[in-house]
Amino acid sequence: MTSEEFSPVIRLGKNLLVSLRGNLDDETVLELESRVTSEIGRMTPQGVLLDVSGLLIVDSFIGRVLGRLVAMIRLLGAEAVVVGMQPAVAITLVELGIRMDHIATALDAERGMTILERLGDRRGRETPRS
Amino acid sequence: MQADNPRLTKLLNEDRQLLLTEWLRQVEEKGTLGAFRLGIPEVRLRSADLLNLLAGAVAKAESRDVDDHEFDLVRENLEQLARDWTRGGLLPTQIASFFMMLKDAVLVRLLVAGDGALDAEAGKEVIEASRLVRGIALYALEAFLRERDVTIERQREEILEISVPVMQVWDHVLALPIVGTLDSSRTHMVMEKLLESIARKEAQVVILDIGGVPAIDTLVAQHLIKTMEAARLMGAMTILSGIRPETAQTMVHLGIDFGLIHSRASLRDALRLAFKHLNKEPLRVEDVR
């Protein structure tokens, strides 16, 4: 894998920042999923920011990849926000009819973190059911 | 060098006025001037300027190629001409004819100077002069077409600007009144302009006001849904406003399902919701999905 293809996963305060890069294929996606899930297990972040600002071309495959990542993140008890989508990419996704309506989004990482905070606040208030 | 084209050189210097007169006579005779909405004085001035510069260039140049550096001033003049006359609304054919007439004028004057007959030497000069003027005509035409492309692009942007009036109504709040019909090509324009504005203004809320859309049918609704989803993918909360009671009724009867969207009857209520969203209140996940 070259450095352009490697998607870094780094800690950002209480959250995790995953920057999706390069030509994601089945193999690199599996590798990324395992890195993300193990990192979540290790640091138990409040949330995960999925940075797609580096993705200039998308297709239904990427849509599925994002959906699956978000599902895994939620199963592990964290929240996920997709940040930094480029206008052209947003248009492509809606034109292709790729459903992303169950995924939270933000313009940039800072806003994304604010959303995660507020989602965390809300979750903190929920009383556990007996 | 001068020695190579004595006839052309003489034409452009001593006989320049005669050449200019012949050129303008052709322009007026063929009626192109009438179509020139520029006026005779303007055309006269431009022609005279060009011939002056041409005389200077031909005197210095060894070749008759308009791309050579001796013709730099000539080319500059042609480009300025193209710029100015594009704005005057000239057609490419008119520009081309204008220079073709220069070619004819040159030939006429060279014939006259040779007393109606041309020997081999003169013949060669005529061919060279022809080639030169043709080069000038083509260069001018090219410059003209380039300028037209620039104008067309600028007008396209202006149209987009006018037809998609994205307004910033508050910090990080954009409002877009959608007026008229919403077909697929317009939807694309709207999406492009809206998303670009979201990025530029770092908007958190977008209010789409559809009070001005005459009829919401399933197709229009689909376009709206797409636009709202695209805006949401960029992290902006979208609120639909201006839904009239009849519209609400129609939409439900048609089975149009907007899904989890925020909608309000008035722009005022939409703004209120926008401010609520902007305040640091705890969010429900449904608010950002």
PDB file of N, CA and C in Angstrom, chain B residues 2-72:
ATOM      1  N   GLN B   2      12.848  45.213 -47.152  1.00  0.00           N
ATOM      2  CA  GLN B   2      12.097  46.133 -48.014  1.00  0.00           C
ATOM      3  C   GLN B   2      12.261  45.779 -49.477  1.00  0.00           C
ATOM      4  N   ALA B   3      13.455  45.457 -49.857  1.00  0.00           N
ATOM      5  CA  ALA B   3      13.716  45.171 -51.266  1.00  0.00           C
ATOM      6  C   ALA B   3      12.855  44.034 -51.786  1.00  0.00           C
ATOM      7  N   ASP B   4      12.480  43.101 -50.878  1.00  0.00           N
ATOM      8  CA  ASP B   4      11.728  41.945 -51.334  1.00  0.00           C
ATOM      9  C   ASP B   4      10.307  42.279 -51.746  1.00  0.00           C
ATOM     10  N   ASN B   5       9.712  43.248 -51.091  1.00  0.00           N
ATOM     11  CA  ASN B   5       8.329  43.587 -51.430  1.00  0.00           C
ATOM     12  C   ASN B   5       8.194  45.076 -51.689  1.00  0.00           C
ATOM     13  N   PRO B   6       8.820  45.540 -52.741  1.00  0.00           N
ATOM     14  CA  PRO B   6       8.793  46.987 -52.994  1.00  0.00           C
ATOM     15  C   PRO B   6       7.370  47.510 -53.203  1.00  0.00           C
ATOM     16  N   ARG B   7       6.578  46.721 -53.904  1.00  0.00           N
ATOM     17  CA  ARG B   7       5.229  47.190 -54.221  1.00  0.00           C
ATOM     18  C   ARG B   7       4.370  47.273 -52.956  1.00  0.00           C
ATOM     19  N   LEU B   8       4.459  46.225 -52.132  1.00  0.00           N
ATOM     20  CA  LEU B   8       3.667  46.201 -50.898  1.00  0.00           C
ATOM     21  C   LEU B   8       4.104  47.322 -49.969  1.00  0.00           C
ATOM     22  N   THR B   9       5.419  47.484 -49.856  1.00  0.00           N
ATOM     23  CA  THR B   9       5.963  48.532 -48.993  1.00  0.00           C
ATOM     24  C   THR B   9       5.479  49.893 -49.456  1.00  0.00           C
ATOM     25  N   LYS B  10       5.543  50.125 -50.754  1.00  0.00           N
ATOM     26  CA  LYS B  10       5.098  51.423 -51.296  1.00  0.00           C
ATOM     27  C   LYS B  10       3.612  51.617 -51.004  1.00  0.00           C
ATOM     28  N   LEU B  11       2.863  50.520 -51.172  1.00  0.00           N
ATOM     29  CA  LEU B  11       1.419  50.589 -50.934  1.00  0.00           C
ATOM     30  C   LEU B  11       1.120  50.987 -49.496  1.00  0.00           C
ATOM     31  N   LEU B  12       1.874  50.386 -48.564  1.00  0.00           N
ATOM     32  CA  LEU B  12       1.604  50.639 -47.151  1.00  0.00           C
ATOM     33  C   LEU B  12       2.164  51.967 -46.675  1.00  0.00           C
ATOM     34  N   ASN B  13       3.048  52.577 -47.433  1.00  0.00           N
ATOM     35  CA  ASN B  13       3.616  53.834 -46.994  1.00  0.00           C
ATOM     36  C   ASN B  13       3.102  55.007 -47.813  1.00  0.00           C
ATOM     37  N   GLU B  14       3.668  55.198 -49.011  1.00  0.00           N
ATOM     38  CA  GLU B  14       3.235  56.359 -49.799  1.00  0.00           C
ATOM     39  C   GLU B  14       1.748  56.307 -50.146  1.00  0.00           C
ATOM     40  N   ASP B  15       1.299  55.099 -50.506  1.00  0.00           N
ATOM     41  CA  ASP B  15      -0.090  54.967 -50.973  1.00  0.00           C
ATOM     42  C   ASP B  15      -1.058  54.517 -49.894  1.00  0.00           C
ATOM     43  N   ARG B  16      -0.647  54.646 -48.633  1.00  0.00           N
ATOM     44  CA  ARG B  16      -1.464  54.113 -47.547  1.00  0.00           C
ATOM     45  C   ARG B  16      -2.876  54.673 -47.561  1.00  0.00           C
ATOM     46  N   GLN B  17      -2.972  55.998 -47.785  1.00  0.00           N
ATOM     47  CA  GLN B  17      -4.287  56.633 -47.769  1.00  0.00           C
ATOM     48  C   GLN B  17      -5.190  56.053 -48.852  1.00  0.00           C
ATOM     49  N   LEU B  18      -4.570  55.787 -50.032  1.00  0.00           N
ATOM     50  CA  LEU B  18      -5.348  55.216 -51.130  1.00  0.00           C
ATOM     51  C   LEU B  18      -5.858  53.817 -50.746  1.00  0.00           C
ATOM     52  N   LEU B  19      -4.992  53.066 -50.098  1.00  0.00           N
ATOM     53  CA  LEU B  19      -5.374  51.718 -49.678  1.00  0.00           C
ATOM     54  C   LEU B  19      -6.527  51.797 -48.674  1.00  0.00           C
ATOM     55  N   LEU B  20      -6.393  52.715 -47.717  1.00  0.00           N
ATOM     56  CA  LEU B  20      -7.433  52.882 -46.694  1.00  0.00           C
ATOM     57  C   LEU B  20      -8.772  53.238 -47.339  1.00  0.00           C
ATOM     58  N   THR B  21      -8.696  54.172 -48.264  1.00  0.00           N
ATOM     59  CA  THR B  21      -9.916  54.595 -48.952  1.00  0.00           C
ATOM     60  C   THR B  21     -10.569  53.420 -49.675  1.00  0.00           C
ATOM     61  N   GLU B  22      -9.729  52.641 -50.377  1.00  0.00           N
ATOM     62  CA  GLU B  22     -10.249  51.487 -51.125  1.00  0.00           C
ATOM     63  C   GLU B  22     -10.905  50.482 -50.177  1.00  0.00           C
ATOM     64  N   TRP B  23     -10.236  50.235 -49.062  1.00  0.00           N
ATOM     65  CA  TRP B  23     -10.744  49.293 -48.069  1.00  0.00           C
ATOM     66  C   TRP B  23     -12.112  49.742 -47.573  1.00  0.00           C
ATOM     67  N   LEU B  24     -12.173  51.003 -47.146  1.00  0.00           N
ATOM     68  CA  LEU B  24     -13.433  51.515 -46.604  1.00  0.00           C
ATOM     69  C   LEU B  24     -14.517  51.554 -47.675  1.00  0.00           C
ATOM     70  N   ARG B  25     -14.109  51.825 -48.919  1.00  0.00           N
ATOM     71  CA  ARG B  25     -15.076  51.840 -50.007  1.00  0.00           C
ATOM     72  C   ARG B  25     -15.705  50.460 -50.139  1.00  0.00           C
ATOM     73  N   GLN B  26     -14.867  49.423 -50.076  1.00  0.00           N
ATOM     74  CA  GLN B  26     -15.374  48.048 -50.169  1.00  0.00           C
ATOM     75  C   GLN B  26     -16.341  47.742 -49.024  1.00  0.00           C
ATOM     76  N   VAL B  27     -15.946  48.183 -47.838  1.00  0.00           N
ATOM     77  CA  VAL B  27     -16.782  47.906 -46.656  1.00  0.00           C
ATOM     78  C   VAL B  27     -18.147  48.566 -46.808  1.00  0.00           C
ATOM     79  N   GLU B  28     -18.133  49.823 -47.238  1.00  0.00           N
ATOM     80  CA  GLU B  28     -19.405  50.542 -47.368  1.00  0.00           C
ATOM     81  C   GLU B  28     -20.221  49.985 -48.510  1.00  0.00           C
ATOM     82  N   GLU B  29     -19.528  49.653 -49.624  1.00  0.00           N
ATOM     83  CA  GLU B  29     -20.232  49.166 -50.803  1.00  0.00           C
ATOM     84  C   GLU B  29     -20.930  47.853 -50.531  1.00  0.00           C
ATOM     85  N   LYS B  30     -20.236  46.947 -49.858  1.00  0.00           N
ATOM     86  CA  LYS B  30     -20.818  45.635 -49.659  1.00  0.00           C
ATOM     87  C   LYS B  30     -21.834  45.633 -48.535  1.00  0.00           C
ATOM     88  N   GLY B  31     -22.064  46.824 -47.999  1.00  0.00           N
ATOM     89  CA  GLY B  31     -23.159  46.942 -47.036  1.00  0.00           C
ATOM     90  C   GLY B  31     -22.868  46.373 -45.670  1.00  0.00           C
ATOM     91  N   THR B  32     -21.653  45.858 -45.509  1.00  0.00           N
ATOM     92  CA  THR B  32     -21.333  45.278 -44.205  1.00  0.00           C
ATOM     93  C   THR B  32     -21.315  46.355 -43.121  1.00  0.00           C
ATOM     94  N   LEU B  33     -20.989  47.564 -43.556  1.00  0.00           N
ATOM     95  CA  LEU B  33     -20.884  48.645 -42.578  1.00  0.00           C
ATOM     96  C   LEU B  33     -22.212  48.878 -41.881  1.00  0.00           C
ATOM     97  N   GLY B  34     -23.260  48.789 -42.648  1.00  0.00           N
ATOM     98  CA  GLY B  34     -24.584  48.985 -42.052  1.00  0.00           C
ATOM     99  C   GLY B  34     -24.824  47.998 -40.948  1.00  0.00           C
ATOM    100  N   ALA B  35     -24.340  46.791 -41.171  1.00  0.00           N
ATOM    101  CA  ALA B  35     -24.566  45.744 -40.178  1.00  0.00           C
ATOM    102  C   ALA B  35     -23.611  45.878 -39.001  1.00  0.00           C
ATOM    103  N   PHE B  36     -22.609  46.662 -39.204  1.00  0.00           N
ATOM    104  CA  PHE B  36     -21.590  46.878 -38.169  1.00  0.00           C
ATOM    105  C   PHE B  36     -22.151  47.703 -37.060  1.00  0.00           C
ATOM    106  N   ARG B  37     -23.105  47.938 -36.622  1.00  0.00           N
ATOM    107  CA  ARG B  37     -23.609  48.840 -35.579  1.00  0.00           C
ATOM    108  C   ARG B  37     -22.519  49.657 -34.866  1.00  0.00           C
ATOM    109  N   LEU B  38     -21.433  49.873 -35.522  1.00  0.00           N
ATOM    110  CA  LEU B  38     -20.345  50.553 -34.815  1.00  0.00           C
ATOM    111  C   LEU B  38     -20.183  51.985 -35.274  1.00  0.00           C
ATOM    112  N   GLY B  39     -20.643  52.267 -36.481  1.00  0.00           N
ATOM    113  CA  GLY B  39     -20.499  53.625 -37.002  1.00  0.00           C
ATOM    114  C   GLY B  39     -19.255  53.757 -37.855  1.00  0.00           C
ATOM    115  N   ILE B  40     -19.406  54.588 -38.877  1.00  0.00           N
ATOM    116  CA  ILE B  40     -18.301  54.772 -39.824  1.00  0.00           C
ATOM    117  C   ILE B  40     -17.040  55.348 -39.180  1.00  0.00           C
ATOM    118  N   PRO B  41     -17.147  56.374 -38.351  1.00  0.00           N
ATOM    119  CA  PRO B  41     -15.922  56.932 -37.767  1.00  0.00           C
ATOM    120  C   PRO B  41     -15.098  55.888 -37.029  1.00  0.00           C
ATOM    121  N   GLU B  42     -15.784  55.013 -36.298  1.00  0.00           N
ATOM    122  CA  GLU B  42     -15.085  53.983 -35.535  1.00  0.00           C
ATOM    123  C   GLU B  42     -14.331  53.049 -36.471  1.00  0.00           C
ATOM    124  N   VAL B  43     -15.018  52.596 -37.527  1.00  0.00           N
ATOM    125  CA  VAL B  43     -14.391  51.661 -38.463  1.00  0.00           C
ATOM    126  C   VAL B  43     -13.196  52.329 -39.142  1.00  0.00           C
ATOM    127  N   ARG B  44     -13.385  53.612 -39.506  1.00  0.00           N
ATOM    128  CA  ARG B  44     -12.312  54.347 -40.173  1.00  0.00           C
ATOM    129  C   ARG B  44     -11.093  54.432 -39.287  1.00  0.00           C
ATOM    130  N   LEU B  45     -11.323  54.775 -38.039  1.00  0.00           N
ATOM    131  CA  LEU B  45     -10.223  54.926 -37.093  1.00  0.00           C
ATOM    132  C   LEU B  45      -9.451  53.621 -36.936  1.00  0.00           C
ATOM    133  N   ARG B  46     -10.204  52.540 -36.761  1.00  0.00           N
ATOM    134  CA  ARG B  46      -9.569  51.246 -36.538  1.00  0.00           C
ATOM    135  C   ARG B  46      -8.750  50.821 -37.741  1.00  0.00           C
ATOM    136  N   SER B  47      -9.344  50.997 -38.937  1.00  0.00           N
ATOM    137  CA  SER B  47      -8.656  50.589 -40.160  1.00  0.00           C
ATOM    138  C   SER B  47      -7.354  51.372 -40.313  1.00  0.00           C
ATOM    139  N   ALA B  48      -7.440  52.677 -40.076  1.00  0.00           N
ATOM    140  CA  ALA B  48      -6.252  53.523 -40.222  1.00  0.00           C
ATOM    141  C   ALA B  48      -5.154  53.083 -39.267  1.00  0.00           C
ATOM    142  N   ASP B  49      -5.537  52.856 -38.005  1.00  0.00           N
ATOM    143  CA  ASP B  49      -4.571  52.395 -36.999  1.00  0.00           C
ATOM    144  C   ASP B  49      -3.885  51.126 -37.435  1.00  0.00           C
ATOM    145  N   LEU B  50      -4.696  50.178 -37.887  1.00  0.00           N
ATOM    146  CA  LEU B  50      -4.153  48.882 -38.256  1.00  0.00           C
ATOM    147  C   LEU B  50      -3.162  49.011 -39.405  1.00  0.00           C
ATOM    148  N   LEU B  51      -3.517  49.815 -40.409  1.00  0.00           N
ATOM    149  CA  LEU B  51      -2.615  49.968 -41.550  1.00  0.00           C
ATOM    150  C   LEU B  51      -1.301  50.622 -41.125  1.00  0.00           C
ATOM    151  N   ASN B  52      -1.400  51.594 -40.202  1.00  0.00           N
ATOM    152  CA  ASN B  52      -0.165  52.229 -39.702  1.00  0.00           C
ATOM    153  C   ASN B  52       0.758  51.188 -39.088  1.00  0.00           C
ATOM    154  N   LEU B  53       0.183  50.378 -38.203  1.00  0.00           N
ATOM    155  CA  LEU B  53       0.987  49.373 -37.527  1.00  0.00           C
ATOM    156  C   LEU B  53       1.527  48.347 -38.518  1.00  0.00           C
ATOM    157  N   LEU B  54       0.704  48.014 -39.487  1.00  0.00           N
ATOM    158  CA  LEU B  54       1.103  47.029 -40.477  1.00  0.00           C
ATOM    159  C   LEU B  54       2.302  47.543 -41.280  1.00  0.00           C
ATOM    160  N   ALA B  55       2.222  48.826 -41.661  1.00  0.00           N
ATOM    161  CA  ALA B  55       3.332  49.432 -42.415  1.00  0.00           C
ATOM    162  C   ALA B  55       4.620  49.315 -41.619  1.00  0.00           C
ATOM    163  N   GLY B  56       4.533  49.643 -40.321  1.00  0.00           N
ATOM    164  CA  GLY B  56       5.708  49.563 -39.460  1.00  0.00           C
ATOM    165  C   GLY B  56       6.270  48.161 -39.389  1.00  0.00           C
ATOM    166  N   ALA B  57       5.373  47.183 -39.266  1.00  0.00           N
ATOM    167  CA  ALA B  57       5.826  45.799 -39.116  1.00  0.00           C
ATOM    168  C   ALA B  57       6.446  45.272 -40.398  1.00  0.00           C
ATOM    169  N   VAL B  58       5.801  45.554 -41.506  1.00  0.00           N
ATOM    170  CA  VAL B  58       6.302  45.050 -42.796  1.00  0.00           C
ATOM    171  C   VAL B  58       7.672  45.637 -43.094  1.00  0.00           C
ATOM    172  N   ALA B  59       7.878  46.909 -42.706  1.00  0.00           N
ATOM    173  CA  ALA B  59       9.168  47.546 -42.955  1.00  0.00           C
ATOM    174  C   ALA B  59      10.288  46.822 -42.224  1.00  0.00           C
ATOM    175  N   LYS B  60      10.003  46.334 -41.020  1.00  0.00           N
ATOM    176  CA  LYS B  60      11.045  45.695 -40.214  1.00  0.00           C
ATOM    177  C   LYS B  60      11.178  44.201 -40.480  1.00  0.00           C
ATOM    178  N   ALA B  61      10.074  43.574 -40.861  1.00  0.00           N
ATOM    179  CA  ALA B  61      10.059  42.109 -40.878  1.00  0.00           C
ATOM    180  C   ALA B  61      10.722  41.510 -42.098  1.00  0.00           C
ATOM    181  N   GLU B  62      11.282  40.358 -41.918  1.00  0.00           N
ATOM    182  CA  GLU B  62      11.884  39.635 -43.028  1.00  0.00           C
ATOM    183  C   GLU B  62      10.860  38.679 -43.625  1.00  0.00           C
ATOM    184  N   SER B  63       9.985  38.214 -42.804  1.00  0.00           N
ATOM    185  CA  SER B  63       8.999  37.283 -43.321  1.00  0.00           C
ATOM    186  C   SER B  63       7.635  37.969 -43.354  1.00  0.00           C
ATOM    187  N   ARG B  64       6.666  37.256 -43.822  1.00  0.00           N
ATOM    188  CA  ARG B  64       5.312  37.816 -43.867  1.00  0.00           C
ATOM    189  C   ARG B  64       4.404  36.988 -42.960  1.00  0.00           C
ATOM    190  N   ASP B  65       4.983  36.567 -41.836  1.00  0.00           N
ATOM    191  CA  ASP B  65       4.228  35.712 -40.940  1.00  0.00           C
ATOM    192  C   ASP B  65       3.729  36.547 -39.764  1.00  0.00           C
ATOM    193  N   VAL B  66       2.447  36.586 -39.575  1.00  0.00           N
ATOM    194  CA  VAL B  66       1.867  37.451 -38.544  1.00  0.00           C
ATOM    195  C   VAL B  66       2.246  37.008 -37.126  1.00  0.00           C
ATOM    196  N   ASP B  67       2.801  35.802 -36.988  1.00  0.00           N
ATOM    197  CA  ASP B  67       3.207  35.344 -35.662  1.00  0.00           C
ATOM    198  C   ASP B  67       4.597  35.836 -35.279  1.00  0.00           C
ATOM    199  N   ASP B  68       5.331  36.393 -36.230  1.00  0.00           N
ATOM    200  CA  ASP B  68       6.680  36.855 -35.904  1.00  0.00           C
ATOM    201  C   ASP B  68       6.641  38.054 -34.970  1.00  0.00           C
ATOM    202  N   HIS B  69       7.716  38.242 -34.248  1.00  0.00           N
ATOM    203  CA  HIS B  69       7.707  39.283 -33.216  1.00  0.00           C
ATOM    204  C   HIS B  69       7.614  40.696 -33.768  1.00  0.00           C
ATOM    205  N   GLU B  70       7.988  40.886 -35.056  1.00  0.00           N
ATOM    206  CA  GLU B  70       7.846  42.234 -35.614  1.00  0.00           C
ATOM    207  C   GLU B  70       6.390  42.636 -35.711  1.00  0.00           C
ATOM    208  N   PHE B  71       5.505  41.633 -35.687  1.00  0.00           N
ATOM    209  CA  PHE B  71       4.084  41.919 -35.803  1.00  0.00           C
ATOM    210  C   PHE B  71       3.390  41.954 -34.444  1.00  0.00           C
ATOM    211  N   ASP B  72       4.178  42.015 -33.369  1.00  0.00           N
ATOM    212  CA  ASP B  72       3.590  42.028 -32.028  1.00  0.00           C
ATOM    213  C   ASP B  72       2.551  43.125 -31.867  1.00  0.00           C
TER     214      ASP B  72
END
